[in-house]
Amino acid sequence: EETSQSNFNLYPNPTSGRLHIESDETIHEYKVVNIMGQSVAFGNINGTQGEIGLNGLVPGLYFIQLTTESGRTTQKFIIR
């Protein structure tokens, strides 16, 4: 359920291995999910920006779920 009103940027999108995240509020944790709904990566950021290594994931469409102080938000991205 989408509960966050925070804005965040993901780049580069599509990515070839590293995903940078910037938010206007503190990101506590992230979870990367494939199109089948399986969690393939997760971790903590505890800041307004971070970088996630996605090496080893097969090319395709993924979703990233970010949990911030105001809730949770999801955005899609592509690994090429």
Short mmCIF file of N, CA, C and O in Angstrom, two decimals:
data_model
loop_
_atom_site.label_atom_id
_atom_site.label_comp_id
_atom_site.label_asym_id
_atom_site.label_seq_id
_atom_site.Cartn_x
_atom_site.Cartn_y
_atom_site.Cartn_z
N GLU A 1 0.84 -1.19 0.00
CA GLU A 1 0.00 0.00 0.00
C GLU A 1 0.88 1.24 0.00
O GLU A 1 1.79 1.36 0.79
N GLU A 2 0.58 2.14 -0.91
CA GLU A 2 1.35 3.37 -1.01
C GLU A 2 0.87 4.35 0.06
O GLU A 2 -0.28 4.74 0.08
N THR A 3 1.77 4.74 0.95
CA THR A 3 1.39 5.65 2.01
C THR A 3 2.26 6.90 2.06
O THR A 3 1.93 7.83 2.76
N SER A 4 3.36 6.92 1.34
CA SER A 4 4.30 8.02 1.43
C SER A 4 3.98 9.11 0.42
O SER A 4 3.60 8.84 -0.70
N GLN A 5 4.19 10.35 0.84
CA GLN A 5 4.05 11.48 -0.06
C GLN A 5 5.43 12.03 -0.46
O GLN A 5 5.52 13.06 -1.09
N SER A 6 6.48 11.33 -0.08
CA SER A 6 7.83 11.82 -0.38
C SER A 6 8.16 11.67 -1.86
O SER A 6 7.63 10.81 -2.54
N ASN A 7 9.04 12.54 -2.31
CA ASN A 7 9.52 12.47 -3.68
C ASN A 7 10.90 11.85 -3.67
O ASN A 7 11.71 12.15 -2.81
N PHE A 8 11.16 10.97 -4.66
CA PHE A 8 12.50 10.45 -4.76
C PHE A 8 12.86 10.22 -6.22
O PHE A 8 12.00 10.08 -7.07
N ASN A 9 14.17 10.24 -6.47
CA ASN A 9 14.69 10.04 -7.82
C ASN A 9 15.54 8.78 -7.84
O ASN A 9 16.31 8.53 -6.91
N LEU A 10 15.39 8.01 -8.90
CA LEU A 10 16.23 6.85 -9.17
C LEU A 10 17.00 7.12 -10.45
O LEU A 10 16.40 7.55 -11.44
N TYR A 11 18.28 6.87 -10.45
CA TYR A 11 19.05 7.03 -11.67
C TYR A 11 20.30 6.17 -11.60
O TYR A 11 20.75 5.87 -10.49
N PRO A 12 20.88 5.74 -12.69
CA PRO A 12 20.27 5.80 -14.02
C PRO A 12 19.15 4.77 -14.14
O PRO A 12 19.17 3.74 -13.48
N ASN A 13 18.19 5.07 -14.97
CA ASN A 13 17.09 4.14 -15.22
C ASN A 13 16.79 4.18 -16.72
O ASN A 13 16.27 5.18 -17.18
N PRO A 14 17.15 3.15 -17.46
CA PRO A 14 17.62 1.84 -17.02
C PRO A 14 19.05 1.86 -16.48
O PRO A 14 19.83 2.74 -16.81
N THR A 15 19.36 0.87 -15.65
CA THR A 15 20.68 0.75 -15.04
C THR A 15 21.35 -0.54 -15.49
O THR A 15 20.68 -1.47 -15.93
N SER A 16 22.67 -0.56 -15.36
CA SER A 16 23.39 -1.78 -15.72
C SER A 16 24.04 -2.41 -14.49
O SER A 16 24.84 -3.32 -14.62
N GLY A 17 23.73 -1.92 -13.29
CA GLY A 17 24.31 -2.55 -12.11
C GLY A 17 24.24 -1.76 -10.83
O GLY A 17 24.18 -2.33 -9.75
N ARG A 18 24.26 -0.44 -10.89
CA ARG A 18 24.17 0.38 -9.68
C ARG A 18 23.01 1.35 -9.82
O ARG A 18 22.85 1.98 -10.85
N LEU A 19 22.23 1.47 -8.76
CA LEU A 19 21.08 2.37 -8.76
C LEU A 19 21.29 3.40 -7.67
O LEU A 19 21.53 3.06 -6.51
N HIS A 20 21.22 4.68 -8.04
CA HIS A 20 21.36 5.77 -7.08
C HIS A 20 19.96 6.26 -6.70
O HIS A 20 19.09 6.37 -7.56
N ILE A 21 19.79 6.56 -5.42
CA ILE A 21 18.50 7.01 -4.90
C ILE A 21 18.70 8.32 -4.16
O ILE A 21 19.64 8.44 -3.36
N GLU A 22 17.83 9.28 -4.43
CA GLU A 22 17.81 10.53 -3.69
C GLU A 22 16.38 10.80 -3.28
O GLU A 22 15.46 10.63 -4.08
N SER A 23 16.19 11.25 -2.04
CA SER A 23 14.85 11.50 -1.52
C SER A 23 14.83 12.82 -0.76
O SER A 23 15.87 13.27 -0.27
N ASP A 24 13.63 13.39 -0.63
CA ASP A 24 13.51 14.62 0.16
C ASP A 24 13.31 14.32 1.64
O ASP A 24 13.20 15.23 2.44
N GLU A 25 13.26 13.04 2.02
CA GLU A 25 13.24 12.69 3.43
C GLU A 25 14.06 11.42 3.64
O GLU A 25 14.47 10.77 2.68
N THR A 26 14.33 11.09 4.89
CA THR A 26 15.19 9.96 5.21
C THR A 26 14.58 8.64 4.76
O THR A 26 13.43 8.34 5.06
N ILE A 27 15.37 7.88 4.02
CA ILE A 27 14.97 6.54 3.59
C ILE A 27 15.50 5.57 4.64
O ILE A 27 16.70 5.55 4.91
N HIS A 28 14.61 4.79 5.23
CA HIS A 28 15.05 3.84 6.25
C HIS A 28 15.48 2.52 5.63
O HIS A 28 16.53 1.99 5.95
N GLU A 29 14.66 1.97 4.75
CA GLU A 29 15.01 0.70 4.14
C GLU A 29 14.47 0.63 2.73
O GLU A 29 13.58 1.38 2.34
N TYR A 30 15.02 -0.31 1.97
CA TYR A 30 14.57 -0.53 0.60
C TYR A 30 14.39 -2.03 0.38
O TYR A 30 15.00 -2.86 1.06
N LYS A 31 13.55 -2.35 -0.59
CA LYS A 31 13.38 -3.74 -1.03
C LYS A 31 13.19 -3.72 -2.53
O LYS A 31 12.38 -2.95 -3.04
N VAL A 32 13.95 -4.55 -3.24
CA VAL A 32 13.83 -4.69 -4.69
C VAL A 32 13.06 -5.98 -4.95
O VAL A 32 13.38 -7.03 -4.41
N VAL A 33 12.03 -5.87 -5.80
CA VAL A 33 11.13 -6.98 -6.08
C VAL A 33 11.10 -7.19 -7.60
O VAL A 33 11.03 -6.22 -8.36
N ASN A 34 11.13 -8.46 -8.03
CA ASN A 34 11.02 -8.73 -9.46
C ASN A 34 9.55 -8.75 -9.88
O ASN A 34 8.66 -8.60 -9.04
N ILE A 35 9.29 -8.97 -11.16
CA ILE A 35 7.90 -8.89 -11.65
C ILE A 35 7.05 -10.06 -11.16
O ILE A 35 5.84 -10.02 -11.27
N MET A 36 7.69 -11.08 -10.57
CA MET A 36 6.94 -12.21 -10.01
C MET A 36 6.62 -11.96 -8.54
O MET A 36 6.03 -12.81 -7.87
N GLY A 37 7.03 -10.80 -8.01
CA GLY A 37 6.74 -10.48 -6.62
C GLY A 37 7.76 -11.00 -5.62
O GLY A 37 7.56 -10.88 -4.42
N GLN A 38 8.87 -11.55 -6.12
CA GLN A 38 9.89 -12.09 -5.24
C GLN A 38 10.89 -11.00 -4.84
O GLN A 38 11.37 -10.25 -5.68
N SER A 39 11.20 -10.95 -3.55
CA SER A 39 12.21 -10.02 -3.06
C SER A 39 13.59 -10.50 -3.50
O SER A 39 13.96 -11.64 -3.24
N VAL A 40 14.35 -9.65 -4.21
CA VAL A 40 15.66 -10.05 -4.73
C VAL A 40 16.80 -9.26 -4.10
O VAL A 40 17.96 -9.63 -4.24
N ALA A 41 16.49 -8.19 -3.39
CA ALA A 41 17.51 -7.40 -2.70
C ALA A 41 16.82 -6.54 -1.65
O ALA A 41 15.68 -6.12 -1.85
N PHE A 42 17.50 -6.29 -0.55
CA PHE A 42 16.94 -5.42 0.49
C PHE A 42 18.08 -4.89 1.34
O PHE A 42 19.19 -5.43 1.32
N GLY A 43 17.79 -3.84 2.08
CA GLY A 43 18.81 -3.28 2.96
C GLY A 43 18.35 -1.99 3.58
O GLY A 43 17.20 -1.56 3.41
N ASN A 44 19.26 -1.36 4.31
CA ASN A 44 18.99 -0.10 4.98
C ASN A 44 19.82 1.01 4.35
O ASN A 44 20.94 0.77 3.92
N ILE A 45 19.24 2.20 4.33
CA ILE A 45 19.97 3.36 3.81
C ILE A 45 20.20 4.37 4.93
O ILE A 45 21.29 4.86 5.13
N ASN A 46 19.15 4.70 5.69
CA ASN A 46 19.23 5.64 6.81
C ASN A 46 19.85 6.98 6.43
O ASN A 46 20.77 7.47 7.07
N GLY A 47 19.35 7.55 5.35
CA GLY A 47 19.79 8.85 4.88
C GLY A 47 18.89 9.29 3.74
O GLY A 47 17.96 8.59 3.36
N THR A 48 19.18 10.45 3.17
CA THR A 48 18.36 10.96 2.07
C THR A 48 18.89 10.53 0.71
O THR A 48 18.25 10.79 -0.30
N GLN A 49 20.04 9.85 0.69
CA GLN A 49 20.55 9.33 -0.57
C GLN A 49 21.34 8.06 -0.33
O GLN A 49 21.86 7.83 0.76
N GLY A 50 21.40 7.24 -1.37
CA GLY A 50 22.14 5.99 -1.25
C GLY A 50 22.37 5.38 -2.61
O GLY A 50 21.90 5.88 -3.63
N GLU A 51 23.12 4.29 -2.61
CA GLU A 51 23.45 3.59 -3.83
C GLU A 51 23.27 2.10 -3.57
O GLU A 51 23.68 1.59 -2.53
N ILE A 52 22.64 1.42 -4.52
CA ILE A 52 22.37 -0.01 -4.37
C ILE A 52 23.07 -0.75 -5.51
O ILE A 52 22.90 -0.40 -6.68
N GLY A 53 23.83 -1.77 -5.16
CA GLY A 53 24.47 -2.62 -6.15
C GLY A 53 23.51 -3.73 -6.57
O GLY A 53 22.98 -4.44 -5.72
N LEU A 54 23.29 -3.85 -7.85
CA LEU A 54 22.33 -4.83 -8.38
C LEU A 54 23.01 -5.84 -9.29
O LEU A 54 22.35 -6.48 -10.10
N ASN A 55 24.30 -6.00 -9.16
CA ASN A 55 25.03 -6.96 -9.99
C ASN A 55 24.49 -8.36 -9.72
O ASN A 55 24.17 -8.70 -8.58
N GLY A 56 24.39 -9.16 -10.74
CA GLY A 56 23.91 -10.52 -10.57
C GLY A 56 22.43 -10.70 -10.84
O GLY A 56 21.96 -11.82 -10.95
N LEU A 57 21.69 -9.60 -10.93
CA LEU A 57 20.27 -9.72 -11.26
C LEU A 57 20.11 -9.76 -12.78
O LEU A 57 20.80 -9.07 -13.51
N VAL A 58 19.19 -10.60 -13.23
CA VAL A 58 18.98 -10.72 -14.68
C VAL A 58 18.32 -9.47 -15.23
O VAL A 58 17.56 -8.80 -14.52
N PRO A 59 18.61 -9.10 -16.47
CA PRO A 59 17.97 -7.93 -17.07
C PRO A 59 16.45 -8.07 -17.06
O PRO A 59 15.91 -9.16 -17.22
N GLY A 60 15.77 -6.94 -16.83
CA GLY A 60 14.32 -6.95 -16.84
C GLY A 60 13.75 -5.82 -15.99
O GLY A 60 14.47 -4.93 -15.55
N LEU A 61 12.45 -5.90 -15.77
CA LEU A 61 11.72 -4.90 -15.00
C LEU A 61 11.69 -5.29 -13.53
O LEU A 61 11.42 -6.44 -13.19
N TYR A 62 11.96 -4.30 -12.66
CA TYR A 62 11.94 -4.50 -11.22
C TYR A 62 11.20 -3.35 -10.56
O TYR A 62 10.98 -2.31 -11.17
N PHE A 63 10.85 -3.53 -9.30
CA PHE A 63 10.23 -2.49 -8.49
C PHE A 63 11.08 -2.29 -7.26
O PHE A 63 11.58 -3.26 -6.68
N ILE A 64 11.22 -1.03 -6.85
CA ILE A 64 11.90 -0.76 -5.59
C ILE A 64 10.89 -0.14 -4.64
O ILE A 64 10.16 0.78 -5.00
N GLN A 65 10.83 -0.68 -3.44
CA GLN A 65 9.97 -0.18 -2.37
C GLN A 65 10.85 0.54 -1.37
O GLN A 65 11.81 -0.05 -0.86
N LEU A 66 10.55 1.80 -1.12
CA LEU A 66 11.31 2.58 -0.15
C LEU A 66 10.42 2.89 1.04
O LEU A 66 9.27 3.29 0.88
N THR A 67 10.96 2.70 2.24
CA THR A 67 10.25 3.05 3.46
C THR A 67 10.90 4.30 4.04
O THR A 67 12.11 4.31 4.30
N THR A 68 10.09 5.35 4.20
CA THR A 68 10.56 6.62 4.75
C THR A 68 9.76 6.93 6.01
O THR A 68 8.89 6.16 6.41
N GLU A 69 10.02 8.09 6.60
CA GLU A 69 9.30 8.49 7.81
C GLU A 69 7.80 8.60 7.56
O GLU A 69 6.99 8.35 8.45
N SER A 70 7.41 8.96 6.35
CA SER A 70 5.98 9.17 6.09
C SER A 70 5.29 7.95 5.50
O SER A 70 4.10 8.00 5.20
N GLY A 71 6.02 6.85 5.31
CA GLY A 71 5.37 5.65 4.80
C GLY A 71 6.20 4.93 3.76
O GLY A 71 7.42 4.98 3.77
N ARG A 72 5.51 4.28 2.83
CA ARG A 72 6.18 3.45 1.82
C ARG A 72 5.75 3.88 0.42
O ARG A 72 4.61 4.21 0.19
N THR A 73 6.70 3.85 -0.50
CA THR A 73 6.42 4.18 -1.88
C THR A 73 7.16 3.20 -2.79
O THR A 73 8.18 2.64 -2.40
N THR A 74 6.64 3.00 -3.98
CA THR A 74 7.22 2.03 -4.91
C THR A 74 7.42 2.69 -6.27
O THR A 74 6.60 3.49 -6.70
N GLN A 75 8.53 2.36 -6.91
CA GLN A 75 8.79 2.86 -8.26
C GLN A 75 9.43 1.74 -9.07
O GLN A 75 10.15 0.91 -8.54
N LYS A 76 9.15 1.73 -10.38
CA LYS A 76 9.73 0.69 -11.23
C LYS A 76 11.02 1.18 -11.86
O LYS A 76 11.22 2.38 -12.05
N PHE A 77 11.89 0.22 -12.17
CA PHE A 77 13.13 0.52 -12.89
C PHE A 77 13.52 -0.70 -13.72
O PHE A 77 12.98 -1.78 -13.54
N ILE A 78 14.45 -0.49 -14.61
CA ILE A 78 14.85 -1.54 -15.55
C ILE A 78 16.34 -1.81 -15.39
O ILE A 78 17.15 -0.88 -15.29
N ILE A 79 16.69 -3.09 -15.36
CA ILE A 79 18.10 -3.51 -15.43
C ILE A 79 18.33 -4.01 -16.85
O ILE A 79 17.58 -4.83 -17.35
N ARG A 80 19.39 -3.46 -17.46
CA ARG A 80 19.68 -3.91 -18.83
C ARG A 80 20.95 -4.72 -18.88
O ARG A 80 21.73 -4.73 -17.97
#
